[in-house]
Structures are given as C-alpha cells and as structure tokens.
C-alpha atoms as one frame of an Amber mdcrd trajectory, in Angstrom:
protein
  92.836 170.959  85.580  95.749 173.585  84.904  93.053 175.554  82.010  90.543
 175.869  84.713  92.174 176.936  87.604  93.476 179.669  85.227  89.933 180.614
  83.734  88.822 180.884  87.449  91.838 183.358  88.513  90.809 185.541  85.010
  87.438 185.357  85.825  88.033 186.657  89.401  89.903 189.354  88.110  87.412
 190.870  86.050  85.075 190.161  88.627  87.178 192.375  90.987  87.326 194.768
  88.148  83.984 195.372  87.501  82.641 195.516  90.811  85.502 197.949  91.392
  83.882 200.151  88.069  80.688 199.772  90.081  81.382 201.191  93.346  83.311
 204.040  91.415  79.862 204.460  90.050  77.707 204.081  92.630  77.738 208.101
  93.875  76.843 209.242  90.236  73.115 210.358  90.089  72.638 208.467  86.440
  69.241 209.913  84.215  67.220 206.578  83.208  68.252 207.975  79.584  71.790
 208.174  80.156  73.734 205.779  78.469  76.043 204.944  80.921  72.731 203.605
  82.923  72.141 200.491  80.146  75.651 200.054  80.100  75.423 199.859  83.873
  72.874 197.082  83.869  74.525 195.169  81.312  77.771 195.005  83.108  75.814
 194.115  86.499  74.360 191.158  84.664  77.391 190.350  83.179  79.425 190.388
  86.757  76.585 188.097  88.288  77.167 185.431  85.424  80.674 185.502  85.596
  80.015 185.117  89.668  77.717 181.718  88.900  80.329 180.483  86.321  83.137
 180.836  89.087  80.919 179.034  91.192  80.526 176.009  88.341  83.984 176.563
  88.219  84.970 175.901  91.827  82.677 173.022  91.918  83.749 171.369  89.125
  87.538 171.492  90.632  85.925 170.187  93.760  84.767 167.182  91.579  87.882
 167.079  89.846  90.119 167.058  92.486  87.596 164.396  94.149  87.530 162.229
  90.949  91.652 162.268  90.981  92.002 161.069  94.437  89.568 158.436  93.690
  91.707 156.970  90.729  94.731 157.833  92.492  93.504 155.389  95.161  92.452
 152.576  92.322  94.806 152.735  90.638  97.516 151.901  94.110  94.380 149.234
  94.389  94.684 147.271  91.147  98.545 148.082  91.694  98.426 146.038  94.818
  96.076 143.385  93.498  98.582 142.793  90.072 100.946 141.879  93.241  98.784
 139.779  94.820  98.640 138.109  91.480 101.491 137.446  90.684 102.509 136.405
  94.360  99.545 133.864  94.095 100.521 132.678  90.876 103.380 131.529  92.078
 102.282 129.868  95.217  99.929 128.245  92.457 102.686 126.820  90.594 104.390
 125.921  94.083 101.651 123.824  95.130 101.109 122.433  91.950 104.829 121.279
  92.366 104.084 120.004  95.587 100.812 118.121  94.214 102.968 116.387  91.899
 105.375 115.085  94.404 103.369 114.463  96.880 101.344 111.985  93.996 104.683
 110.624  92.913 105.284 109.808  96.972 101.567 108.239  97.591 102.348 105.855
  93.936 105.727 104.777  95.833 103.590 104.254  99.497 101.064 102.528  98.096
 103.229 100.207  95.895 105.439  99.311  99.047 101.917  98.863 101.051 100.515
  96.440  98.651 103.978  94.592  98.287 104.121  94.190 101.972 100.036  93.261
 102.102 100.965  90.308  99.350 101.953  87.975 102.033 100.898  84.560 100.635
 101.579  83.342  97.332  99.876  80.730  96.205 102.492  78.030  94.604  99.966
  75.190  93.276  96.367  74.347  92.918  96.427  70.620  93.227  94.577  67.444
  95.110  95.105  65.688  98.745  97.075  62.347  99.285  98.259  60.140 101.345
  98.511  56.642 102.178  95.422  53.656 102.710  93.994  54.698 105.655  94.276
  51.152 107.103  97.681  50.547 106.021  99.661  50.060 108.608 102.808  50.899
 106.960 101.680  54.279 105.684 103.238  57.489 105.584 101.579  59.919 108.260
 102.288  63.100 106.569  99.235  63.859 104.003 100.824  65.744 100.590  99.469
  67.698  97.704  99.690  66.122  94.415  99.532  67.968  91.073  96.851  67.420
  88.314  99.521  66.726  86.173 102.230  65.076  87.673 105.223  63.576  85.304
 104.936  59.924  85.760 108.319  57.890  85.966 108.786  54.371  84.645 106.510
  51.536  85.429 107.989  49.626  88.345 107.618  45.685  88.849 109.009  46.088
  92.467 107.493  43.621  94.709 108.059  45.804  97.852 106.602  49.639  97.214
 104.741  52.699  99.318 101.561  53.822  97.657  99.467  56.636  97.837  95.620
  57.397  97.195  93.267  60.677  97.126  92.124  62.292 100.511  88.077  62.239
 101.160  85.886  63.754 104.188  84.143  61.001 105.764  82.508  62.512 107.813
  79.067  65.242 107.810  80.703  67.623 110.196  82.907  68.661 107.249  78.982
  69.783 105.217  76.177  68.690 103.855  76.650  66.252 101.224  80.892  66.335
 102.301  80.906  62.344 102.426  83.565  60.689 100.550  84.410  63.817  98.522
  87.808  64.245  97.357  89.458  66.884  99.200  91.566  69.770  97.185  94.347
  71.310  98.099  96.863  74.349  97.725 100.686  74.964  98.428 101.509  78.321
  99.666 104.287  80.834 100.923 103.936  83.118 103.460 105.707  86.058 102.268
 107.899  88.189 104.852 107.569  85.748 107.803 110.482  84.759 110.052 108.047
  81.900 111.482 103.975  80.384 111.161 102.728  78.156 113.509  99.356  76.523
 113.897  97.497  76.892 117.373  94.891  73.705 117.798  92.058  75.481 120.343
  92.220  79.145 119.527  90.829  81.569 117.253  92.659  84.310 117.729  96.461
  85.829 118.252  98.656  86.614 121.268 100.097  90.032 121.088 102.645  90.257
 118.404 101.661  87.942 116.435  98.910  88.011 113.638  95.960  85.637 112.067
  96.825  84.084 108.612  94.220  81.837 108.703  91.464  79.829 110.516  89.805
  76.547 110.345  88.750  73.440 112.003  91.456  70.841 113.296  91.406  67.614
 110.798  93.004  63.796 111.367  92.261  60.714 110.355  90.117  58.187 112.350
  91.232  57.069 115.950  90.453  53.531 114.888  92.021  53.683 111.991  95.392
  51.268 111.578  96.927  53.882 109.759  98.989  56.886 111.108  98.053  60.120
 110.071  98.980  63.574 110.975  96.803  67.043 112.463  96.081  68.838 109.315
  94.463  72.098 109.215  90.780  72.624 107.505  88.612  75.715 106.064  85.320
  75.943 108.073  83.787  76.185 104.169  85.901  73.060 102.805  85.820  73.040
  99.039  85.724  69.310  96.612  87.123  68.210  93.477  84.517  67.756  90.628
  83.582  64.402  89.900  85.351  63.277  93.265  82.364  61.592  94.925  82.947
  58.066  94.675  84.364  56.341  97.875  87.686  54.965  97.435  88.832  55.050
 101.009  92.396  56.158 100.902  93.480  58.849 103.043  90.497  59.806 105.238
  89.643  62.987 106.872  87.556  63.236 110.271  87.468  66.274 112.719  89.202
  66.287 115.845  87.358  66.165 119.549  88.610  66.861 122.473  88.189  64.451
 125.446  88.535  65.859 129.177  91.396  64.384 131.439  95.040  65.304 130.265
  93.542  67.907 128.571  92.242  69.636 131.314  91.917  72.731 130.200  89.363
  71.676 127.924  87.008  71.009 130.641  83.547  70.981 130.633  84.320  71.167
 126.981  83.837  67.310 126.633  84.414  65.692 123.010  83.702  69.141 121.098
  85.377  70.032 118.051  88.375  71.249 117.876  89.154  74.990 115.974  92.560
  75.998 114.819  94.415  79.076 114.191  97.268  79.794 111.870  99.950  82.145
 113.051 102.866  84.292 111.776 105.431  86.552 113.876 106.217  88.832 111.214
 109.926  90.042 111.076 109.209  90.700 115.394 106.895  92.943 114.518 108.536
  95.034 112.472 106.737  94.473 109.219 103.066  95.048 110.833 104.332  98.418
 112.635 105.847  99.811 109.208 102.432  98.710 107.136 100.696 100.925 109.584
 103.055 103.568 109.673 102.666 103.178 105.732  98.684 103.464 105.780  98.874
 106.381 108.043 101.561 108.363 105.625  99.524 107.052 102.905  96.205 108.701
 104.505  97.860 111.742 105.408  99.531 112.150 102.006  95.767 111.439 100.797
  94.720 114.343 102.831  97.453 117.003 102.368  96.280 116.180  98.075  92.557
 116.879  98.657  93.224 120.127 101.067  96.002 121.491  98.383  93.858 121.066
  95.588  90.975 122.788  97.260  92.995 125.924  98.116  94.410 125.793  94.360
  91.073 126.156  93.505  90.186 128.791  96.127  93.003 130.817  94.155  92.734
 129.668  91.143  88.862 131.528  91.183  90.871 134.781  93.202  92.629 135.230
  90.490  90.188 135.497  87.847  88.738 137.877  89.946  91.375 139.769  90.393
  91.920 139.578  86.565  88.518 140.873  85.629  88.867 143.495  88.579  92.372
 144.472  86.758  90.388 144.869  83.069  87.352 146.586  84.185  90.042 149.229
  85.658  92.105 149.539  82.553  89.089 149.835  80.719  87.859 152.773  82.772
C-alpha cells in the first residue's frame, strides 16, 4: 500500500514535469523534420500512459483501501463471534451441569413418589376360614389360613373349636361361584393413620381416599352360626380344585331391607356395595404426592427445554466454528 502510494506521487511528478517541458514548447514553430518534433510525440505518448497508469493506480488504492476496511470489519466480526463462543461454551457446560442435577433431583422425586405410591403390601397369599356355619358355638370373625401352616400336636381333647374352608353359596358372587372355596390375602396399608370400610358407598368424603371396592359379604340370616360383614371383590377369585361342597364357613351377599334403614328407601332388598377407606397422615401424604408429581413434571420439563437449547447451541457453535475457519483460511 506504502510502494504504491509512492509510485503514484513519482509518477505525478514527472507528469507535472513533462507537461511543464510541453507548454515550454508549445510557442516553438517545430519543422516536421526536426528532431525535437519525434521526440515531442514520444514524450506526449509517454505523459498520456503515465496519466492512465495513475489512474490504475488511484483505483487500485480505492480497491485497496476498500478491501482493508472490509477485513478490518471481519476480522472485529469473527473477533466477536470467538467471544460468543466461548461465552456459549460455557453456558453449555453450565447447563449441562444443571442437566445433571436436575436428573440426579427427578431419580430422588421419583424414588420418594413411588415409595409413597407403595401403600399396600401384601403379607400372605393364603385361603378363607372360619367356623361350621351352623355351629352355634362358632367364632364370628372369618381368618386367613396359610397353605402351609405348622401343625401342633394331635389333641384327644373332648371339648375343642374347629375351623373349615370358606365357599360362595350363592350365584350373585358369578357364574359357576357355588360352593367354591374362597381365597384370601393379608395386607398392610402403608402410611395410614386409619382405614375404615363404608357398607353403601362407592366413593370418598373429602379427605379421605379409595383403597378399595367391593360388594358387602356375610353369612346366611338363617344360619345358626354367627358370622361377621366381610368385604368382597366385585370379580371374586377361587382356589383350584376347591369345588366340592363342604359347607363350613359360608359366604352370601348382603341386602338391604327398608324400615330402620331408611335411608335405603325405595332401595328394597338390593345388594349392598362397600368402600374401603384410608385418611392418610390428615392429608398430608396425598398433598405432598401431588406436590411430588408436579415437581416431578416440571423437573421433566425444565430437562426436555434445556436439552433443546443445548442443542440450539450446540449447532451455533459449529457454525460459528466453520465461520471462524473459512476466515482464517481467507
């Protein structure tokens, strides 16, 4: 840039020169055959060359000068960019941080929602029993016996209790229910200050939340046996090879007769459904497992919108990167 501008300034100068030889000239009546004539000529030509070649000249700073802005202004660019850069690269890392914590903290939400959603823990898978159902001596309270209970001695005790299997006797319970031996499980109810079943109602007061439904079961009315209100699955279940009829403690579903029961008007000798109940630690427990699946959902959606914008910038700074080269190259 320095060479040229110089070349232009010497070429101006003998421009000036020679047009200055010129008009010292230009009074002189010259013969074609004088010498000084060609001589004339030759310097005329030679000023209008050197005039074009200033011109070149002048552009060709113009360009210059042009073309040095224009990288001057890139290069401030991909300055500014290589910032950028390095400013998203660490917000990358940030949230990539943040990702990781905010994974470890939906693990620990989701581990204390499914330990507060394991309410009921089953205890034993075993059969139904109870006393004769016409003995009038028998215990009221039905129980759930083992498959494998450890026998004690053999007694020869003239006065004894006894127990037998539990059937449905009765269709209501299903098709093909009749004499089957009834099942039966013993569970916990897991964070529960108290359950309670409701006879009559399918669904919860306000506070208080459904464990479990059924149909109300008893043994028969006529029966000389006592017996107690047991609760039954609307889908009961049997034990295999339990269909022979051996009496013992017998299942029937409950009607309801008007009069007392008032309430149950117009509702004359219909069966009875149930509802099991639990008021969980006064409400406490329900409110924290939805506070818990809310956090959890949030947490779920801060993940998905982080990770998106990591790879927003992740791709902006490839671009940037290739942006950087193709400069450095040039």
């Amino acid at each position: 840039m320095v060479m040229a501008r110089f070349v232009l300034y010497s070429l101006v100068i003998i421009v000036f020169y020679y047009d200055s030889i010129l008009a010292a000239n230009a009074d002189k009546r010259i013969l074609l055959t004088d010498p000084d004539y060609a001589d004339n000529q030759q310097l005329h030509r030679d000023i209008q060359v050197l005039k074009s070649t200033i011109q070149e000249i002048k552009q060709m700073d113009i360009s210059q000068s042009t073309l040095i802005q224009q990288q001057t202004a890139e290069i401030a660019n991909v300055q500014t960019k290589t910032v950028e850069i390095d400013n998203l690269k660490t917000k990358l890392q940030q949230q990539t941080a943040e990702i990781v914590n905010l994974q470890t903290k939906l693990q620990q939400r989701e581990k204390a929602h499914l330990d507060m959603e394991t309410k009921l823990q089953q205890i034993l898978s075993s059969l139904g029993g109870g006393g004769y159902y016409s003995h009038k001596g028998r215990s009221a309270t039905p129980v759930c016996v083992p498959h494998d209970p450890d026998l004690g001695h053999v007694s020869s005790a003239g006065y004894f209790a006894n127990i037998y299997g539990m059937e449905y006797d009765d269709a209501e319970f299903g098709a093909n229910m009749m004499s089957q031996d009834v099942p039966c499980a013993v569970c916990r109810a897991m964070h529960k200050t108290s359950v309670i079943m409701v006879p009559g109602k399918l669904s919860c007061v306000k506070g208080w939340k459904m464990e479990y439904k059924g149909i109300l079961a008893s043994g028969h009315y006529d029966d000389a046996g006592a017996s107690s209100y047991i609760c039954m699955d609307h889908s009961v279940e049997v034990l295999e090879g339990g269909a022979k009829n051996e009496n013992g403690y017998k299942l029937f579903p409950v009607k309801a007769f008007c009069g007392s029961l008032n309430i149950l008007a117009r509702n004359d000798e219909k069966r009875i459904p149930l509802t099991d109940l639990d008021y969980a630690d006064n409400l406490q427990l329900h409110t924290a497992i939805q506070v818990l699946k809310s956090t959890i959902q949030e947490i779920k959606q801060t993940v998905v919108s982080q990770s998106t914008l990591i790879q927003k910038q992740t791709v902006d700074i490839t671009n940037l990167q290739t942006k950087l080269q193709q400069g450095e190259q040039a």
